[in-house]
Short mmCIF file of C-alpha atoms in Angstrom, two decimals:
data_model
loop_
_atom_site.label_atom_id
_atom_site.label_comp_id
_atom_site.label_asym_id
_atom_site.label_seq_id
_atom_site.Cartn_x
_atom_site.Cartn_y
_atom_site.Cartn_z
CA MET E 8 -8.34 7.97 14.06
CA SER E 9 -9.64 7.30 10.53
CA ASP E 10 -7.00 9.54 8.93
CA ARG E 11 -4.44 7.79 6.74
CA VAL E 12 -0.89 8.03 8.05
CA ILE E 13 1.98 8.69 5.53
CA ALA E 14 4.26 5.69 6.01
CA GLN E 15 6.88 7.25 3.72
CA LYS E 16 6.95 9.86 0.93
CA ALA E 17 8.20 7.33 -1.61
CA PRO E 18 6.89 4.09 -3.08
CA PHE E 19 7.90 0.66 -1.65
CA LYS E 20 9.44 -1.66 -4.30
CA VAL E 21 8.13 -5.12 -3.98
CA GLU E 22 8.59 -8.39 -5.89
CA LEU E 23 5.32 -9.86 -6.81
CA VAL E 24 4.59 -13.53 -7.87
CA ALA E 25 1.84 -13.99 -10.39
CA GLY E 26 -1.42 -15.22 -8.85
CA GLU E 27 -0.34 -14.43 -5.28
CA THR E 28 -2.58 -12.28 -3.08
CA TYR E 29 -1.13 -9.32 -1.29
CA TRP E 30 -2.94 -7.09 1.28
CA TRP E 31 -1.81 -3.48 0.84
CA CYS E 32 -1.90 -1.31 4.05
CA ALA E 33 -4.15 1.54 3.27
CA CYS E 34 -4.07 3.13 6.76
CA GLY E 35 -0.23 3.67 6.97
CA ARG E 36 -0.03 2.20 10.47
CA SER E 37 1.37 -1.26 9.67
CA ALA E 38 4.82 -2.07 10.89
CA LYS E 39 5.12 -4.40 7.78
CA GLN E 40 4.88 -1.81 5.13
CA PRO E 41 3.63 -1.78 2.55
CA PHE E 42 1.53 -4.78 3.71
CA CYS E 43 -1.16 -5.07 6.37
CA ASP E 44 -0.39 -6.31 9.83
CA GLY E 45 -3.81 -5.52 11.29
CA SER E 46 -2.98 -2.10 12.76
CA HIS E 47 -5.95 -0.56 11.00
CA LYS E 48 -8.47 -2.15 13.55
CA GLY E 49 -10.59 0.55 14.97
CA THR E 50 -9.61 3.15 12.37
CA GLY E 51 -12.59 2.62 9.98
CA LEU E 52 -9.98 1.93 7.26
CA ALA E 53 -9.27 -1.44 5.67
CA PRO E 54 -6.41 -3.03 3.62
CA MET E 55 -6.80 -3.47 -0.05
CA LYS E 56 -6.51 -6.93 -1.80
CA HIS E 57 -4.24 -7.10 -4.75
CA VAL E 58 -3.80 -10.24 -6.83
CA ALA E 59 -0.57 -9.97 -8.92
CA GLN E 60 -1.18 -10.45 -12.55
CA ALA E 61 2.38 -11.02 -13.40
CA SER E 62 5.59 -11.81 -11.45
CA GLY E 63 8.21 -9.03 -11.06
CA PRO E 64 8.72 -5.71 -9.45
CA ALA E 65 5.94 -3.36 -8.55
CA PHE E 66 5.85 -0.02 -6.66
CA PHE E 67 3.26 0.08 -3.86
CA CYS E 68 2.19 3.52 -2.60
CA GLY E 69 3.89 4.55 0.65
CA CYS E 70 2.04 7.87 1.19
CA LYS E 71 -1.37 6.18 1.14
CA HIS E 72 -2.79 8.93 -1.01
CA THR E 73 -2.52 7.37 -4.51
CA GLN E 74 -5.42 7.57 -6.92
CA ARG E 75 -4.43 4.06 -8.19
CA PRO E 76 -4.20 1.90 -5.02
CA PRO E 77 -2.21 0.01 -4.30
CA LEU E 78 0.23 1.31 -6.90
CA CYS E 79 2.17 4.57 -6.63
CA ASP E 80 1.01 7.29 -8.88
CA GLY E 81 3.50 10.03 -7.79
CA THR E 82 1.11 11.83 -5.37
CA HIS E 83 3.75 11.68 -2.75
CA LYS E 84 5.67 14.36 -4.67
CA SER E 85 2.91 16.95 -3.87
CA LEU E 86 2.53 16.17 -0.10
#
C-alpha cells in the first residue's frame, strides 16, 4: 500500500499566507486534498512540510508525481 494515488490529474490552486506551514499530502489518499489528513498512516509515505515564503496563489501537485514537491511541475500531463 506504499504506492502514491493520483488524487487528480491537475494541480490544486491554493492561497498561501507568508510564514504559514502547510502539510502537502504526498500519498494521494487524503480527503482534504492537497493537504494531509493522516490517511497516509500505514503506507510508508509521509506528508511534506511547506512553509510559504510569500502570500498569494500557488499550485500544489495533485498527481503526486511532481519532481518539485509540493509544487506542480506538469508531470500530470504525461500520466
